[in-house]
Amino acid sequence: MPAIMSTPAILSTPALTTTPAVEIDYDLQIDVQEIQNAQSDSLYEPAGTPTVLFRRQQTVFDIARDMDQPDDQTANQSSAVLNEFIPAVQTAQAILPSRITDTARERLQQLASTCITGPITDPMLLEVRRNHVMKDALGTIRYSQDDLSSKLQIKFIGEAGVDLGGLRREFFSLLVYQFSHSALTSGSPGRLTFRKNYVEREKNTFFYLGQLLALSILQDGPGLPVFADFVVKKILDIRTNGVNPNDLNPEMVATLEKMTHASSDRELQKLYFSIYDQREAAGFILPCNSLKKDHIPFLQSALVSNMVLDCSDELDQFIEGLRTHNVLTLVREEKLCCLFSGGKPPVTAADVRGLLNFKYR
């Protein structure tokens, strides 16, 4: 069979030339006229789908992206680098509650004399079970709004005893303990906050708790010295820019401390990932690979702020109850942190000497 010979002319094809890559402008519109003019020229032949290059213009900055990407520049221009902005957050000093001054105590006694005007023979009797002091007392307050001007008198159900002051002080101590261990609170001891509770909020339980506390403050009660600093500042209307990271639970404080002393970015990011649920709830949306140690104070602020927002309705209701008999106004004027703060004041020599001086009232 004879070999089939082909001339070079038969196998050769005309030179295939395509249009230059079409570059899309900032508005991502293709220059259609340029393409049509190129196709109408007899020197060009179609070569399938053209290569299209997109030129990106970054007009919206996303904090989740790497902020060090250079902006769009031509080859003859130097690329501009955008530095990331990290807000500065101040760290507040812990509240060290001082004891009630003699002036504040006199003002409380004067207020009590003008508000607690009911006859001694007709007191507001709180009959409570020892293991359910808070529940029974709130139930009585709820249905005794017309008796708030009467003197409190405590009776423990099933126990004999006349309240001459000792039962009332024991009642207040049990109230503080049971409130600290109730479903109304969350947090670590001495750093408590209100727990978000829709059912109890609709029942105005936090309002009645504020009323009960106002009555206790007027009648030598200790208040509720169990709260975190941000709750105390909200109650007393103390406005400061700083946050106290110790208001967070101990596990979170320990994690943030480890993040501060992390020896590598990998270790820092691993610790950051371990608190995924908490930071998502606080709205701190920052990818792990973008986290830097400079972000840690900002993260602390977000976590504390989330605690404030999470119980804002319950806290506002409680504060409204404290307005009973204008107790809230006096407490704010005297800044009586000791009635609410879980921090313990330092013991001084004067305090010890004061314990040795008996006072009869």
XYZ file of C-alpha atoms in Angstrom:
361
model
C 0.000 0.000 0.000
C 1.574 3.230 -1.083
C 2.452 5.660 1.638
C 0.242 8.639 1.917
C 2.296 11.740 1.556
C 1.164 15.106 2.772
C 2.648 18.364 1.809
C 3.468 20.894 4.449
C 0.902 23.196 2.890
C -1.902 20.710 3.591
C -0.989 20.279 7.306
C -0.241 23.913 8.008
C -2.957 26.246 9.187
C -3.052 30.009 9.252
C -1.436 31.618 12.278
C -3.972 31.794 15.090
C -3.965 35.114 16.829
C -6.337 36.019 19.655
C -7.244 39.326 21.115
C -5.372 40.501 24.157
C -6.881 39.620 27.505
C -9.861 41.803 28.212
C -9.507 43.704 31.443
C -12.664 44.574 33.332
C -12.826 48.030 34.792
C -13.784 48.866 38.372
C -17.473 48.515 37.565
C -16.769 44.993 36.144
C -18.144 45.923 32.680
C -16.533 44.337 29.582
C -15.617 46.632 26.723
C -17.883 44.937 24.147
C -17.049 47.391 21.358
C -13.348 46.545 21.544
C -14.115 42.843 21.227
C -16.423 43.371 18.217
C -13.824 45.487 16.417
C -11.194 42.799 16.965
C -13.462 40.044 15.628
C -14.356 42.036 12.480
C -10.695 42.332 11.541
C -9.730 39.648 8.979
C -6.384 39.147 10.692
C -8.091 37.539 13.663
C -9.866 34.234 13.907
C -12.122 33.006 16.752
C -10.289 30.923 19.329
C -13.090 29.915 21.685
C -13.710 31.470 25.048
C -11.364 34.427 25.617
C -9.369 34.800 28.772
C -10.950 37.441 30.988
C -8.991 39.109 33.759
C -10.863 40.753 36.586
C -9.314 43.687 38.350
C -10.540 43.798 41.927
C -11.206 47.031 43.710
C -11.594 46.577 47.462
C -14.216 49.129 48.452
C -15.568 47.410 51.576
C -13.207 46.452 54.369
C -14.081 43.269 56.217
C -12.421 42.775 59.618
C -12.499 39.046 58.939
C -10.085 39.531 56.016
C -6.397 40.099 56.170
C -6.072 43.859 56.487
C -2.505 43.875 55.193
C -3.481 43.189 51.572
C -2.222 45.967 49.273
C -4.735 48.143 47.513
C -5.040 48.049 43.707
C -2.065 49.795 42.182
C -0.417 49.860 38.774
C 3.021 48.428 38.192
C 4.625 51.858 38.423
C 2.971 52.758 41.739
C 3.947 51.631 45.210
C 1.365 49.466 46.977
C -0.320 51.005 50.001
C -0.626 48.843 53.085
C -3.650 49.346 55.325
C -2.875 49.027 59.001
C -5.509 47.411 61.187
C -7.285 49.605 63.727
C -7.653 48.088 67.203
C -9.777 50.084 69.668
C -8.175 50.898 72.990
C -9.956 49.510 76.048
C -9.193 50.652 79.584
C -8.992 48.195 82.460
C -10.905 49.391 85.500
C -9.757 48.928 89.047
C -11.771 46.557 91.213
C -14.326 48.132 93.523
C -13.185 48.022 97.141
C -16.349 48.598 99.132
C -15.962 50.709 102.227
C -18.174 50.348 105.252
C -21.213 52.526 105.793
C -20.160 55.857 107.237
C -21.852 57.399 110.243
C -23.272 60.139 108.019
C -24.837 57.603 105.637
C -26.214 55.605 108.551
C -27.859 58.704 110.009
C -29.435 59.516 106.658
C -30.789 55.976 106.394
C -32.279 56.248 109.876
C -33.897 59.581 109.018
C -35.349 58.133 105.811
C -36.653 55.100 107.701
C -38.349 57.329 110.276
C -40.266 59.119 107.522
C -41.122 56.024 105.432
C -41.653 53.259 107.994
C -44.602 54.914 109.694
C -46.865 51.949 110.397
C -47.826 51.196 113.991
C -45.560 48.868 115.924
C -48.581 46.797 116.896
C -49.329 46.100 113.230
C -46.020 45.055 111.607
C -45.524 43.447 108.228
C -45.182 39.820 109.249
C -43.026 37.603 107.059
C -43.683 33.979 107.927
C -40.987 31.995 106.164
C -39.609 28.493 106.088
C -35.942 28.395 106.957
C -35.024 26.508 103.780
C -37.235 28.691 101.551
C -36.682 32.152 102.986
C -36.395 34.004 99.669
C -39.335 32.269 97.991
C -41.688 32.816 100.947
C -40.615 36.437 101.487
C -41.084 37.370 97.815
C -44.530 35.738 97.854
C -45.548 37.886 100.817
C -44.148 41.093 99.288
C -45.996 40.377 96.041
C -49.388 40.463 97.768
C -48.615 43.033 100.479
C -47.956 46.226 98.531
C -50.140 48.231 100.931
C -47.999 47.213 103.918
C -44.580 48.429 102.705
C -44.614 51.253 105.255
C -44.837 48.827 108.171
C -41.919 47.512 110.159
C -40.712 44.041 109.193
C -41.215 41.239 111.640
C -39.875 37.745 110.952
C -41.269 34.437 112.084
C -39.723 31.110 111.109
C -42.470 28.567 110.576
C -42.293 25.704 113.078
C -39.959 27.574 115.410
C -40.708 29.448 118.584
C -39.221 32.882 118.995
C -40.028 36.587 119.128
C -38.340 38.925 116.665
C -36.513 41.543 118.688
C -33.908 42.072 115.967
C -32.028 38.791 116.032
C -34.492 36.864 113.864
C -34.511 39.702 111.345
C -30.714 39.659 111.037
C -30.778 35.874 110.648
C -33.441 36.247 107.974
C -31.299 38.711 106.011
C -28.280 36.386 106.190
C -30.316 33.454 104.873
C -31.750 35.674 102.149
C -28.263 36.581 100.894
C -27.173 32.942 100.900
C -30.256 31.576 99.153
C -30.250 34.352 96.557
C -26.590 33.607 95.761
C -27.426 29.936 95.135
C -30.728 30.467 93.306
C -31.719 30.249 89.647
C -31.921 34.057 89.585
C -28.139 34.446 89.529
C -25.138 33.270 87.553
C -21.406 33.708 87.932
C -18.817 32.906 90.552
C -19.172 33.701 94.288
C -18.694 37.391 94.948
C -18.977 38.118 91.206
C -22.621 37.321 90.600
C -24.958 38.798 88.037
C -28.609 38.283 87.304
C -29.467 35.313 85.137
C -31.667 35.943 82.119
C -35.024 34.526 83.207
C -38.075 35.275 81.086
C -40.603 33.571 83.397
C -39.481 35.336 86.577
C -39.182 38.634 84.734
C -42.801 38.379 83.562
C -43.799 37.680 87.177
C -41.936 40.854 88.264
C -39.854 38.766 90.641
C -36.795 40.999 90.232
C -38.914 44.057 91.035
C -40.197 42.530 94.266
C -36.666 41.465 95.146
C -35.603 45.108 94.793
C -38.445 46.159 97.079
C -37.471 43.572 99.683
C -33.878 44.776 99.555
C -34.978 48.408 99.957
C -36.921 47.460 103.096
C -33.930 45.539 104.455
C -31.572 48.502 103.888
C -33.902 50.774 105.865
C -34.080 48.259 108.707
C -30.423 47.451 109.324
C -30.123 44.783 106.649
C -26.797 44.040 104.940
C -28.146 44.459 101.401
C -27.024 41.928 98.795
C -23.202 42.166 98.800
C -22.699 39.500 96.129
C -22.564 41.280 92.769
C -19.855 41.807 90.165
C -18.441 45.269 89.622
C -20.391 46.029 86.451
C -23.683 45.288 88.262
C -22.694 47.566 91.151
C -21.821 50.362 88.726
C -25.167 49.966 86.998
C -27.102 50.078 90.284
C -25.194 53.093 91.626
C -25.057 54.808 88.202
C -21.256 54.959 88.253
C -20.149 55.690 84.710
C -16.616 54.640 83.855
C -15.049 53.582 80.567
C -12.986 50.727 81.934
C -14.004 47.112 82.426
C -12.873 44.705 85.104
C -12.022 41.342 83.465
C -12.292 39.683 86.890
C -16.073 40.022 86.573
C -15.899 37.022 84.246
C -16.065 33.485 85.588
C -12.754 32.057 86.882
C -12.365 29.642 83.946
C -12.655 32.501 81.445
C -10.240 34.661 83.457
C -7.726 31.795 83.469
C -8.101 31.295 79.707
C -7.564 34.984 78.983
C -4.500 34.946 81.234
C -3.072 32.025 79.262
C -3.772 33.862 76.009
C -1.870 36.891 77.300
C 1.187 34.768 78.057
C 0.958 32.510 74.996
C 4.410 31.794 73.579
C 3.285 31.412 69.957
C 0.481 32.404 67.627
C -0.548 28.779 67.328
C -1.031 28.477 71.087
C -2.909 31.795 71.180
C -5.259 30.737 68.401
C -5.890 27.354 70.018
C -6.938 29.011 73.266
C -9.081 31.477 71.338
C -10.843 28.628 69.556
C -11.604 26.921 72.890
C -13.964 29.783 73.872
C -15.848 29.750 70.582
C -19.341 29.722 72.120
C -18.647 32.577 74.525
C -17.091 34.900 71.957
C -19.827 34.147 69.419
C -22.472 34.996 72.024
C -20.631 38.262 72.726
C -20.535 39.112 69.013
C -16.745 39.095 68.848
C -16.442 37.928 65.237
C -12.772 37.617 64.430
C -11.169 34.596 62.700
C -8.629 32.628 64.671
C -5.837 33.334 62.207
C -6.393 37.099 62.574
C -6.250 37.228 66.371
C -3.351 39.069 67.943
C -2.471 39.721 71.549
C -3.504 43.329 71.031
C -7.071 42.054 70.617
C -7.256 40.476 74.078
C -8.372 43.635 75.995
C -11.000 44.196 73.307
C -12.153 40.589 73.717
C -12.420 41.054 77.489
C -14.532 44.161 76.991
C -16.858 42.315 74.606
C -17.346 39.431 77.052
C -18.102 41.746 79.996
C -20.415 43.925 77.894
C -22.311 40.824 76.838
C -22.900 39.971 80.512
C -24.406 43.431 81.013
C -26.655 43.199 77.958
C -27.704 39.642 78.724
C -29.367 40.629 82.008
C -30.238 44.261 81.316
C -34.015 43.739 81.586
C -33.729 41.845 84.858
C -31.323 44.420 86.277
C -33.551 47.337 85.266
C -36.510 45.670 86.959
C -34.480 45.151 90.136
C -33.351 48.802 90.129
C -36.953 49.925 89.755
C -37.833 47.993 92.914
C -34.996 49.735 94.769
C -36.743 53.061 94.193
C -39.199 52.105 96.947
C -39.152 54.798 99.671
C -36.444 56.652 97.637
C -33.810 54.212 98.862
C -32.077 54.161 95.474
C -31.579 57.933 95.499
C -29.872 57.885 98.894
C -27.764 54.855 98.011
C -26.514 56.547 94.844
C -25.778 59.843 96.588
C -23.739 58.107 99.299
C -22.277 55.567 96.814
C -22.884 52.675 99.200
C -21.017 50.025 97.227
C -20.797 47.834 100.310
C -24.510 47.019 100.024
C -24.029 45.365 96.629
C -20.385 44.579 95.905
C -19.082 41.086 96.504
C -15.606 42.452 97.138
C -14.397 42.384 100.710
C -12.996 45.567 102.283
C -9.574 45.253 103.900
C -9.492 44.778 107.654
C -7.791 47.629 109.470
C -6.683 48.153 113.052
C -9.564 50.580 113.536
C -12.001 47.857 112.535
C -10.586 45.492 115.142
C -10.781 48.164 117.845
C -14.362 48.857 116.842
C -15.286 45.239 117.519
C -14.155 45.665 121.125
C -16.415 48.653 121.755
C -19.934 47.634 122.664
C -22.753 49.812 121.363
C -26.201 49.586 122.890
C -29.059 50.789 120.717
